[in-house]
Amino acid sequence: MLTGHQTWIFPNRPVIRSSAAVGGPYEAKGPLADDFSLLHGDLWVGQDSYEKAERKMMEEACELAIREAGMEKADIQFFLAGDLLNQITPSCFAARTVGVPFLGLYGACSTAMESLALAAQLVDSGAAQRVLCGTASHNAAIEKQFRYPTEYGSQKPPTAQWTVTGAGVAVLTHDGEGPRVTSATIGRIVDMGLSDPFNMGAAMAPAAVDTITAHMRDRAISLHDYDLIATGDLGRVGHPIAVDLLKKHNIDMPYERFTDCGILIYHPDQPQVLAGGSGCGCSATVTYGHILRRMRQGELRKVLIIATGALLSPLSFQQKESIPCIAHAVSIEFA
Amino acid sequence: MLTGHQTWIFPNRPVIRSSAAVGGPYEAKGPLADDFSLLHGDLWVGQDSYEKAERKMMEEACELAIREAGMEKADIQFFLAGDLLNQITPSCFAARTVGVPFLGLYGACSTAMESLALAAQLVDSGAAQRVLCGTASHNAAIEKQFRYPTEYGSQKPPTAQWTVTGAGVAVLTHDGEGPRVTSATIGRIVDMGLSDPFNMGAAMAPAAVDTITAHMRDRAISLHDYDLIATGDLGRVGHPIAVDLLKKHNIDMPYERFTDCGILIYHPDQPQVLAGGSGCGCSATVTYGHILRRMRQGELRKVLIIATGALLSPLSFQQKESIPCIAHAVSIEFA
């Protein structure tokens, strides 16, 4: 049900019946390692290309989530997924393995919440009873596609973020027990003219603030209702910019509960991660692993996840375009 | 409302309030030229890159459709779009121009019906009242991305298809007059092991047949109920393969009313088009231009469009993967 301008309220409160987060070697050394369902010791995941490794992790996350829900693949009615690789091939190949009706999505790193929002909408409206949704990213596959060949060993500025190697997936159902999706705010494109792909956090921060503001307006609620408010992957550069913008707009944000998945996933002193995590797998693994674990343990009751996405391509950057950004927010409650 | 395994029935029958098809120079020489809202005489569309030309055409189609619906951009609640270019940048940049909440999709050439199916689902369920949806492709942008630099002038086998330069967009509303979307069948991935990107029609034909069969099963209807059944872009090689497969499965298809958008859009003797049209813009422009025009003129009452998509990437091809294919079907009625 549409409320306000861009927010869906879900009166039937679809249930996140199960979820799974699969991670790689950098995530295994991070502070959230215990929240992953499965961790891989190397980037290859037993495959002969990084792209296949990403697909493998997505397939593993799907299998784990379906099994945890006590289901078989055939019980799933729709699979909603996307990722950062060209033509979202890891998602498409994983969809071949899952073998159910598939809706491919692309929202860059916002795909985690785009897929959850749409899956919840389908379940809430009765268009589905059991939906699998999720996303993935792979550090080396993304580096070679978006930046430089990994063999160059090129250096990056400290504003750059480190693409998460991981997949996060959830099974949504119309009944059963578990955290419930209560609303979703679909973001607009916000483009402040920034064009530096080594500083995505700064580019995406205004989109996050735009969607947070829309969520408050449409739902007419206070952000103090939430126990945790997490942006997707603004990182240590972008998140403070979002804080500044919120303050400038006089948004009454409980800043002590306002965090970012890209900050949470790595230790600040982990080598190479620079300004923090990014990639589709960032908010997906942090939400479906860490945050949902805390909800299931009763530590958090109501959360808002705002997954941010930078909708550039290497070619649009070369053609000197700025970076169009977007953010989708989903609220999850576990009473 | 989900009926059967993978089909949504839309009891509220969302209205295609307006639509627009923008085409390029090859489409202007084709038999459907008169059905386009706007045709461009050259591939550049006044831009300095083919990618920008594709974006421009998408923006034009959006503007024309919104204006034809008697609306302003601000009246649109959601924009659902995607395309074949890496990171669907033409859609993302067009979404920046439209300026409303955006859901990015990727289904290769099936995006035309993926976006229409999801838009109809949103309107039918009350999650939106006014949705813009569509897709685009550009011959030269796709050639350089998926095949060879255009300057090579490389030759192709006669099974190859010619990517349509065009954009097709529709405005869906919950009320008003116009053709109505009555159901949508979401496809599964079908991969028969084919891997030749110069013969996509053959690879996609089994996916089209799988979705047609699912549509009949889920709706428990005869295909003879339809005045026209059109696949998306199987072309002159793939469409006869679909016919063979349907016959093999004893599907009772009215073959005289079974056609393909990739066959319809060009004259068989147009230079270069080889096995026919393809690309996201193929089924989008043929549906939103030609087929809807025929419906509005009373020539067609019930149609079924089955947009097919080949979910490969240049990299997945280089890594010797086969081509996962998909097809989404949407039924449209105008009483």
XYZ file of C-alpha atoms in Angstrom:
670
model
C 0.000 0.000 0.000
C 1.450 3.342 -1.052
C 1.588 5.914 1.710
C 2.878 9.412 1.129
C 4.914 9.850 -2.027
C 7.315 6.949 -2.180
C 6.797 4.570 0.743
C 5.041 1.233 0.844
C 3.493 0.152 4.144
C 3.102 -3.608 4.430
C -0.015 -4.338 6.540
C 0.582 -8.093 6.263
C 4.158 -7.690 7.500
C 6.035 -10.282 5.417
C 8.293 -12.514 7.502
C 12.021 -12.887 6.928
C 11.767 -16.594 7.580
C 15.476 -17.209 7.115
C 18.585 -15.482 5.872
C 22.169 -16.334 5.051
C 25.387 -14.378 4.716
C 28.440 -15.847 3.000
C 31.765 -14.011 3.258
C 35.345 -14.070 2.040
C 38.773 -13.797 3.641
C 38.669 -10.062 4.489
C 35.220 -10.416 6.039
C 36.497 -13.387 8.048
C 39.039 -11.057 9.673
C 36.450 -8.381 10.409
C 34.496 -7.785 13.599
C 31.311 -9.401 12.239
C 32.904 -12.724 11.284
C 30.773 -14.684 13.741
C 27.584 -13.408 12.115
C 28.292 -15.060 8.757
C 26.745 -18.428 7.931
C 29.807 -19.423 5.921
C 33.253 -17.877 5.401
C 35.765 -18.648 2.685
C 39.512 -18.599 3.324
C 40.423 -17.349 -0.137
C 38.958 -15.236 -2.898
C 38.725 -18.078 -5.420
C 36.121 -20.101 -3.525
C 37.369 -23.162 -5.404
C 36.515 -21.633 -8.800
C 38.750 -20.662 -11.703
C 37.569 -17.063 -11.998
C 36.495 -14.370 -9.567
C 33.174 -14.022 -11.373
C 32.458 -17.702 -10.855
C 33.525 -17.315 -7.212
C 30.896 -14.612 -6.776
C 28.254 -16.779 -8.377
C 29.274 -19.712 -6.150
C 28.859 -17.598 -3.005
C 25.447 -16.441 -4.160
C 24.419 -20.040 -4.805
C 25.699 -21.046 -1.370
C 23.780 -18.240 0.332
C 20.587 -19.258 -1.522
C 21.020 -22.883 -0.545
C 21.707 -22.041 3.101
C 18.734 -19.684 3.375
C 16.341 -22.128 1.691
C 17.529 -24.957 3.937
C 17.267 -22.813 7.068
C 13.673 -21.996 6.104
C 12.989 -25.732 6.051
C 12.230 -25.587 2.336
C 13.399 -27.037 -0.943
C 14.243 -24.927 -4.010
C 10.914 -25.949 -5.537
C 9.063 -24.286 -2.643
C 10.395 -20.871 -3.691
C 8.055 -19.060 -6.082
C 10.233 -16.143 -7.193
C 13.895 -15.191 -6.962
C 14.746 -11.468 -7.005
C 18.426 -10.646 -7.326
C 21.056 -8.494 -8.924
C 24.690 -7.534 -8.507
C 27.378 -5.174 -9.761
C 28.909 -7.294 -12.504
C 28.060 -6.469 -16.094
C 24.698 -7.995 -17.050
C 24.402 -9.234 -13.423
C 25.762 -12.620 -14.509
C 26.387 -14.031 -10.993
C 22.696 -13.473 -10.193
C 21.552 -14.866 -13.548
C 23.677 -17.998 -13.195
C 22.563 -18.446 -9.574
C 18.979 -18.105 -10.825
C 19.667 -20.932 -13.256
C 20.766 -23.076 -10.309
C 17.791 -22.130 -8.128
C 15.541 -22.834 -11.109
C 12.497 -20.744 -10.161
C 10.905 -17.674 -11.839
C 13.489 -14.894 -11.759
C 13.315 -11.111 -11.717
C 16.712 -9.520 -12.328
C 17.379 -6.190 -10.641
C 20.055 -3.536 -10.831
C 20.535 -0.840 -8.238
C 24.304 -1.119 -7.691
C 24.873 -1.432 -3.926
C 21.255 -0.449 -3.239
C 20.186 -3.795 -4.744
C 20.162 -5.357 -1.260
C 17.196 -3.248 -0.179
C 15.680 -2.884 -3.669
C 15.312 -6.674 -3.777
C 14.007 -6.878 -0.200
C 11.517 -4.044 -0.808
C 10.132 -5.640 -3.970
C 10.072 -9.121 -2.422
C 8.156 -7.750 0.563
C 5.747 -5.937 -1.768
C 5.053 -9.167 -3.672
C 4.444 -11.160 -0.477
C 2.423 -8.423 1.182
C 0.108 -8.003 -1.810
C -0.467 -11.733 -2.238
C 1.470 -11.914 -5.511
C 3.692 -14.482 -3.799
C 3.879 -16.497 -0.603
C 7.556 -17.482 -0.664
C 10.218 -15.302 -2.250
C 14.002 -15.560 -2.242
C 15.878 -12.269 -2.578
C 19.437 -11.110 -2.289
C 22.632 -9.874 -3.829
C 26.390 -10.420 -3.866
C 29.701 -8.792 -4.686
C 33.282 -9.962 -5.016
C 36.218 -7.714 -4.301
C 38.515 -8.854 -7.092
C 35.790 -9.223 -9.716
C 34.665 -5.664 -9.028
C 38.182 -4.231 -8.881
C 39.036 -5.604 -12.306
C 35.737 -4.434 -13.783
C 35.371 -0.973 -12.259
C 38.943 0.105 -11.600
C 42.236 -1.385 -12.722
C 43.497 -4.887 -13.480
C 44.289 -6.318 -10.044
C 47.817 -7.210 -11.213
C 48.699 -3.503 -11.492
C 48.634 -3.215 -7.708
C 47.525 0.382 -8.222
C 47.303 2.596 -5.177
C 44.120 4.244 -4.031
C 43.302 7.396 -2.118
C 42.117 6.982 1.485
C 38.553 7.919 0.467
C 38.286 4.708 -1.578
C 36.227 1.843 -0.216
C 36.856 -1.888 -0.218
C 34.320 -4.025 -2.064
C 32.923 -6.735 0.175
C 33.348 -10.320 -0.955
C 30.072 -11.806 0.115
C 26.502 -12.736 -0.613
C 23.420 -12.028 1.469
C 20.093 -13.678 0.836
C 16.733 -13.946 2.607
C 13.595 -16.046 2.275
C 10.410 -14.019 2.710
C 7.114 -15.673 3.519
C 3.562 -14.567 4.221
C 3.386 -16.533 7.463
C 5.629 -18.022 10.130
C 7.903 -16.556 12.748
C 10.759 -14.126 12.321
C 11.633 -10.473 11.811
C 8.996 -8.727 9.710
C 9.329 -6.205 6.913
C 7.013 -3.331 7.758
C 7.711 -0.668 5.131
C 9.963 0.345 2.264
C 10.860 3.747 0.856
C 11.946 3.706 -2.800
C 14.575 6.313 -3.566
C 14.918 8.892 -6.288
C 18.149 9.591 -8.162
C 20.234 12.247 -6.433
C 23.262 13.559 -8.283
C 25.228 16.389 -6.726
C 27.726 16.472 -9.571
C 30.459 14.389 -7.923
C 32.349 12.157 -10.321
C 35.192 10.549 -8.325
C 34.758 6.754 -8.251
C 37.323 6.674 -5.440
C 34.973 8.641 -3.234
C 31.617 6.982 -3.582
C 30.612 7.587 0.014
C 30.541 11.340 -0.528
C 28.577 10.945 -3.761
C 25.994 8.639 -2.153
C 25.475 10.486 1.148
C 22.913 12.998 -0.258
C 20.847 10.117 -1.713
C 20.770 8.433 1.690
C 19.618 11.663 3.334
C 16.955 12.202 0.656
C 15.486 8.743 1.274
C 15.678 9.039 5.073
C 13.811 12.358 4.853
C 11.204 10.832 2.535
C 10.758 7.878 4.889
C 10.092 10.187 7.849
C 7.723 12.366 5.833
C 5.759 9.483 4.272
C 5.429 7.461 7.472
C 5.068 10.512 9.725
C 7.276 8.825 12.296
C 10.213 9.821 14.409
C 13.571 8.237 13.709
C 13.759 7.718 17.492
C 11.325 4.829 16.948
C 14.250 2.853 15.533
C 16.807 1.018 17.639
C 19.252 1.086 14.752
C 19.445 3.085 11.545
C 22.116 1.901 9.146
C 23.127 3.251 5.777
C 24.429 0.717 3.262
C 27.982 1.584 2.392
C 28.787 5.239 2.888
C 31.917 4.294 4.819
C 34.042 6.454 7.052
C 34.068 9.380 4.605
C 30.465 9.339 3.430
C 28.729 8.624 6.715
C 29.931 11.799 8.467
C 28.808 13.722 5.367
C 25.341 12.215 5.784
C 25.426 13.258 9.450
C 26.344 16.813 8.439
C 23.554 16.953 5.857
C 20.982 15.609 8.344
C 22.047 18.239 10.875
C 21.889 20.941 8.234
C 18.324 19.878 7.417
C 17.463 19.807 11.139
C 16.535 16.132 10.987
C 15.962 14.771 14.469
C 18.213 11.733 14.142
C 19.327 9.624 17.142
C 22.963 9.860 16.057
C 24.178 7.345 18.634
C 22.095 4.702 16.825
C 22.947 5.870 13.304
C 25.637 3.719 11.743
C 26.788 2.324 8.397
C 27.240 -1.247 7.183
C 30.483 -0.254 5.440
C 31.895 0.931 8.753
C 30.621 -2.061 10.744
C 31.985 -4.824 8.534
C 35.747 -4.152 8.883
C 38.111 -3.128 11.664
C 39.375 0.397 10.938
C 42.935 -0.934 11.030
C 42.386 -3.831 8.637
C 44.928 -3.366 5.877
C 43.548 -2.145 2.537
C 39.957 -1.416 3.552
C 40.622 2.343 3.604
C 37.308 4.178 4.117
C 35.367 0.963 4.773
C 33.310 -1.611 2.953
C 31.178 -1.186 -0.153
C 29.568 -3.331 -2.832
C 26.208 -5.061 -3.044
C 27.387 -7.666 -0.547
C 28.118 -5.040 2.110
C 24.656 -4.085 3.343
C 23.326 -7.507 2.329
C 25.705 -9.515 4.535
C 25.618 -7.021 7.409
C 21.795 -6.957 7.371
C 21.150 -10.653 6.765
C 23.988 -11.753 9.058
C 24.800 -9.281 11.822
C 21.662 -7.139 12.163
C 19.127 -9.958 11.873
C 21.141 -12.021 14.380
C 20.890 -9.143 16.848
C 17.147 -8.868 16.157
C 16.618 -12.594 16.670
C 18.534 -12.361 19.962
C 16.271 -9.569 21.146
C 18.944 -6.861 21.092
C 17.170 -4.824 18.406
C 13.448 -4.470 17.918
C 13.061 -2.012 15.054
C 15.675 -1.194 12.442
C 15.864 0.889 9.280
C 18.381 -0.077 6.594
C 19.109 2.478 3.873
C 21.090 0.758 1.118
C 22.872 3.261 -1.087
C 23.907 2.765 -4.698
C 26.234 4.617 -7.084
C 24.772 4.110 -10.554
C 27.885 4.794 -12.583
C 29.711 2.565 -15.041
C 33.398 2.613 -15.971
C 32.265 3.990 -19.335
C 30.062 6.734 -17.899
C 33.067 7.771 -15.779
C 35.340 7.820 -18.835
C 32.750 9.907 -20.645
C 33.081 12.408 -17.781
C 29.615 11.941 -16.351
C 28.846 12.577 -12.719
C 27.575 9.745 -10.523
C 23.794 9.351 -10.205
C 23.099 7.925 -6.748
C 20.108 6.270 -5.138
C 19.078 4.811 -1.788
C 16.249 2.472 -0.845
C 15.167 2.084 2.792
C 13.477 -0.901 4.400
C 12.191 -1.098 7.975
C 12.299 -4.430 9.793
C 10.637 -5.193 13.120
C 10.845 -8.127 15.499
C 8.478 -7.801 18.400
C -2.693 -12.257 -7.289
C -0.618 -15.361 -7.912
C -2.404 -18.045 -9.896
C -0.768 -21.355 -10.687
C 2.967 -21.428 -10.279
C 4.299 -18.292 -11.894
C 1.483 -16.120 -13.229
C -0.029 -12.994 -11.787
C -3.647 -12.234 -12.637
C -4.497 -8.547 -12.334
C -8.146 -8.247 -11.249
C -7.944 -4.436 -11.350
C -6.599 -4.549 -14.914
C -4.095 -1.669 -14.908
C -4.496 0.678 -17.855
C -1.745 1.457 -20.348
C -2.765 5.081 -20.391
C -0.147 6.100 -22.917
C 2.933 4.763 -24.601
C 5.742 6.014 -26.790
C 8.227 4.409 -29.149
C 11.324 6.259 -30.333
C 13.421 4.753 -33.128
C 16.589 5.239 -35.131
C 17.523 5.235 -38.809
C 17.184 1.492 -39.445
C 13.795 1.400 -37.752
C 12.747 4.388 -39.865
C 13.332 2.247 -42.975
C 11.415 -0.713 -41.566
C 7.781 -1.644 -42.129
C 6.666 -0.290 -38.737
C 8.071 3.217 -39.197
C 4.632 4.819 -39.028
C 4.017 3.317 -35.591
C 6.880 5.191 -33.916
C 6.192 8.432 -32.054
C 9.578 9.809 -33.087
C 12.294 8.657 -35.485
C 15.898 9.807 -35.658
C 17.759 10.099 -38.937
C 21.125 9.122 -37.514
C 22.549 7.001 -34.722
C 24.046 9.927 -32.804
C 20.742 11.599 -31.917
C 22.674 14.845 -31.511
C 24.907 13.407 -28.780
C 28.658 12.796 -28.703
C 28.496 9.109 -27.782
C 26.223 6.214 -28.634
C 25.555 5.615 -24.944
C 24.347 9.177 -24.549
C 22.244 8.731 -27.697
C 20.525 5.748 -26.073
C 19.862 7.738 -22.926
C 18.499 10.618 -24.991
C 16.043 8.323 -26.762
C 14.899 6.892 -23.453
C 14.380 10.392 -22.086
C 12.434 11.358 -25.199
C 10.211 8.283 -24.931
C 9.517 9.065 -21.257
C 8.663 12.645 -22.028
C 6.369 11.725 -24.921
C 4.541 9.063 -22.924
C 4.081 11.317 -19.901
C 2.801 14.147 -22.087
C 0.447 11.839 -24.001
C -0.988 10.717 -20.655
C -1.740 14.357 -19.916
C 0.644 14.324 -16.977
C 3.745 16.019 -15.700
C 6.859 14.169 -14.523
C 5.838 14.893 -10.938
C 2.611 12.927 -11.437
C 4.593 9.727 -11.960
C 5.146 7.798 -8.723
C 7.664 5.177 -9.823
C 9.887 4.594 -12.835
C 10.849 0.996 -13.637
C 13.489 0.562 -16.314
C 16.600 -1.221 -17.412
C 18.675 -1.844 -20.516
C 21.562 -3.847 -21.918
C 24.416 -1.456 -21.249
C 26.737 -2.180 -18.341
C 25.201 -0.958 -15.089
C 22.088 0.052 -17.102
C 23.425 3.608 -17.295
C 20.980 4.905 -19.953
C 18.095 3.946 -17.642
C 19.818 5.380 -14.565
C 20.561 8.696 -16.266
C 17.033 8.843 -17.695
C 15.765 8.206 -14.150
C 17.790 11.196 -13.005
C 16.003 13.295 -15.617
C 12.540 11.962 -14.759
C 13.337 12.568 -11.097
C 10.913 10.133 -9.465
C 11.515 7.014 -7.314
C 13.351 4.502 -9.490
C 13.602 0.716 -9.545
C 16.381 -0.498 -11.846
C 15.838 -3.816 -13.603
C 17.927 -6.160 -15.669
C 16.517 -8.912 -17.815
C 18.433 -8.278 -21.052
C 15.865 -8.092 -23.894
C 13.159 -9.472 -21.576
C 13.307 -6.184 -19.638
C 10.446 -4.802 -21.754
C 7.954 -7.251 -20.268
C 9.728 -7.594 -16.894
C 9.195 -3.872 -16.354
C 5.602 -3.966 -17.620
C 4.790 -7.014 -15.452
C 6.194 -5.418 -12.292
C 4.611 -2.036 -13.072
C 1.251 -3.730 -13.553
C 1.702 -5.661 -10.313
C 2.397 -2.429 -8.417
C -0.643 -0.663 -9.875
C -2.923 -3.685 -9.509
C -2.024 -4.173 -5.858
C -2.424 -0.512 -4.951
C 1.286 0.021 -4.363
C 1.097 2.724 -7.033
C -1.436 4.571 -9.120
C 0.809 5.944 -11.853
C 3.952 4.106 -13.007
C 6.292 4.748 -15.917
C 8.080 1.696 -17.307
C 10.223 0.900 -20.272
C 13.527 0.063 -21.814
C 15.866 0.991 -24.661
C 18.749 -0.257 -26.756
C 21.135 1.287 -29.270
C 22.663 -0.694 -32.093
C 26.141 0.816 -32.032
C 26.411 1.023 -28.238
C 25.537 -2.672 -27.963
C 27.779 -3.716 -30.845
C 30.810 -2.112 -29.246
C 30.003 -3.534 -25.833
C 28.948 -7.084 -26.689
C 30.777 -7.813 -29.920
C 33.573 -5.943 -31.700
C 34.594 -2.305 -32.038
C 32.305 -0.971 -34.750
C 35.319 0.329 -36.689
C 36.448 -3.253 -37.371
C 33.523 -3.721 -39.715
C 33.597 -7.379 -38.733
C 31.330 -9.739 -40.603
C 28.632 -11.776 -38.937
C 26.950 -15.076 -39.662
C 23.387 -14.968 -41.021
C 22.045 -16.206 -37.670
C 23.133 -12.943 -36.002
C 20.494 -10.366 -35.154
C 20.516 -6.609 -35.447
C 20.119 -4.651 -32.221
C 17.234 -2.212 -32.438
C 18.016 1.455 -31.864
C 14.978 2.540 -29.951
C 13.206 3.152 -26.700
C 9.733 2.033 -25.680
C 7.949 3.377 -22.638
C 4.445 3.202 -21.157
C 2.508 4.986 -18.440
C 0.379 2.608 -16.361
C -2.490 3.887 -14.264
C -5.140 2.377 -12.025
C -7.951 4.171 -13.866
C -8.755 5.766 -17.203
C -9.183 4.408 -20.693
C -6.827 2.295 -22.750
C -5.512 -1.216 -23.273
C -5.362 -3.117 -19.983
C -2.744 -5.452 -18.584
C -4.578 -8.583 -17.479
C -1.847 -11.034 -16.473
C 1.888 -11.676 -16.434
C 3.881 -14.898 -16.395
C 7.365 -14.570 -14.897
C 9.886 -16.851 -16.547
C 12.468 -19.251 -15.204
C 16.004 -19.525 -16.555
C 16.249 -22.036 -19.379
C 19.731 -22.948 -20.594
C 20.049 -25.648 -23.222
C 23.830 -25.322 -23.340
C 24.061 -23.077 -26.408
C 26.871 -20.535 -26.239
C 26.961 -18.747 -29.608
C 26.242 -15.021 -29.152
C 25.689 -14.819 -32.915
C 22.707 -17.110 -32.606
C 20.694 -15.783 -29.688
C 17.345 -16.665 -31.235
C 18.104 -20.372 -31.023
C 19.315 -20.012 -27.440
C 16.222 -18.078 -26.365
C 13.539 -20.130 -28.165
C 13.266 -22.814 -25.419
C 12.802 -20.097 -22.756
C 9.945 -18.586 -24.777
C 8.280 -21.984 -25.093
C 8.735 -22.671 -21.360
C 6.984 -19.413 -20.463
C 4.188 -19.864 -23.037
C 3.537 -23.344 -21.627
C 3.536 -21.983 -18.057
C 1.133 -19.206 -19.088
C -1.343 -21.714 -20.561
C -1.053 -24.028 -17.549
C -1.379 -21.271 -14.923
C -4.269 -19.477 -16.598
C -5.905 -22.647 -17.895
C -6.681 -20.871 -21.147
C -6.337 -21.667 -24.805
C -3.858 -19.711 -26.882
C -6.690 -19.363 -29.405
C -8.105 -16.702 -27.039
C -5.380 -14.372 -28.297
C -5.583 -12.388 -31.511
C -1.798 -12.071 -31.562
C 1.007 -13.881 -29.760
C 4.405 -12.307 -30.247
C 7.773 -13.385 -28.936
C 10.276 -10.640 -28.214
C 13.267 -11.091 -30.441
C 13.766 -14.659 -31.557
C 14.148 -13.475 -35.138
C 13.983 -15.520 -38.308
C 16.172 -18.304 -36.921
C 14.816 -18.591 -33.398
C 11.118 -18.208 -34.123
C 10.845 -21.326 -36.329
C 12.723 -23.204 -33.580
C 10.074 -22.074 -31.088
C 7.408 -23.268 -33.533
C 9.121 -26.666 -33.783
C 9.361 -26.966 -29.999
C 5.698 -26.020 -29.522
C 4.672 -28.634 -32.084
C 6.882 -31.240 -30.421
C 5.159 -30.487 -27.109
C 1.746 -30.690 -28.813
C 0.912 -27.117 -27.802
C -2.266 -25.986 -29.518
C -0.921 -22.713 -30.898
C -2.737 -20.662 -33.559
C 0.410 -20.478 -35.681
C -1.063 -17.990 -38.136
C -1.263 -15.485 -35.246
C 2.125 -16.375 -33.726
C 4.801 -13.883 -34.689
C 7.962 -12.231 -33.384
C 8.828 -8.571 -32.786
C 12.319 -9.146 -34.215
C 10.767 -10.334 -37.477
C 8.126 -7.594 -37.613
C 10.404 -4.605 -37.109
C 12.568 -4.892 -40.276
C 12.006 -5.815 -43.915
C 13.721 -9.142 -44.617
C 15.753 -7.467 -47.334
C 16.956 -4.522 -45.252
C 20.729 -4.608 -45.483
C 22.543 -5.791 -42.350
C 19.591 -6.922 -40.267
C 20.369 -10.602 -40.990
C 18.071 -12.790 -38.849
C 16.014 -9.825 -37.606
C 15.855 -7.383 -34.734
C 16.963 -7.876 -31.157
C 17.794 -5.796 -28.105
C 15.661 -4.406 -25.296
C 14.225 -1.815 -27.655
C 12.904 -4.469 -30.053
C 9.876 -5.843 -28.210
C 9.465 -2.516 -26.374
C 9.063 -0.384 -29.509
C 7.037 -3.008 -31.391
C 4.678 -3.467 -28.429
C 4.358 0.172 -27.379
C 4.291 1.439 -30.968
C 2.900 -1.058 -33.469
C 0.890 -3.528 -31.373
C -0.778 -0.967 -29.105
C -1.647 1.160 -32.149
C -3.399 -1.860 -33.662
C -5.216 -2.466 -30.366
C -6.323 1.149 -30.110
C -7.625 0.970 -33.694
C -9.674 -2.095 -32.811
C -7.668 -4.510 -34.970
C -6.511 -6.571 -31.999
C -8.464 -7.294 -28.834
C -6.236 -9.643 -26.831
C -2.506 -10.053 -27.222
C 0.256 -11.962 -25.473
C 3.805 -10.617 -25.642
C 6.623 -12.943 -24.593
C 9.822 -10.901 -24.287
C 12.896 -13.099 -24.382
C 16.274 -12.314 -22.829
C 19.758 -13.812 -23.207
C 21.462 -13.287 -19.857
C 25.051 -13.553 -20.988
C 27.864 -11.041 -20.724
C 30.917 -10.662 -22.966
C 32.933 -11.992 -20.015
C 30.715 -15.004 -19.386
C 31.080 -15.824 -23.095
C 34.868 -15.485 -22.908
C 34.846 -17.757 -19.854
C 33.113 -20.349 -22.047
C 29.777 -20.302 -20.259
C 26.557 -21.197 -22.019
C 23.774 -18.609 -22.316
C 21.101 -18.638 -19.580
C 17.861 -17.443 -21.172
C 14.573 -16.189 -19.815
C 11.196 -14.985 -21.079
C 8.457 -13.006 -19.381
C 4.940 -12.904 -20.847
C 2.339 -10.181 -20.431
C -1.248 -10.286 -21.702
C -2.928 -7.060 -22.782
C -6.604 -6.625 -23.594
C -8.611 -3.808 -25.121
C -12.302 -4.546 -25.160
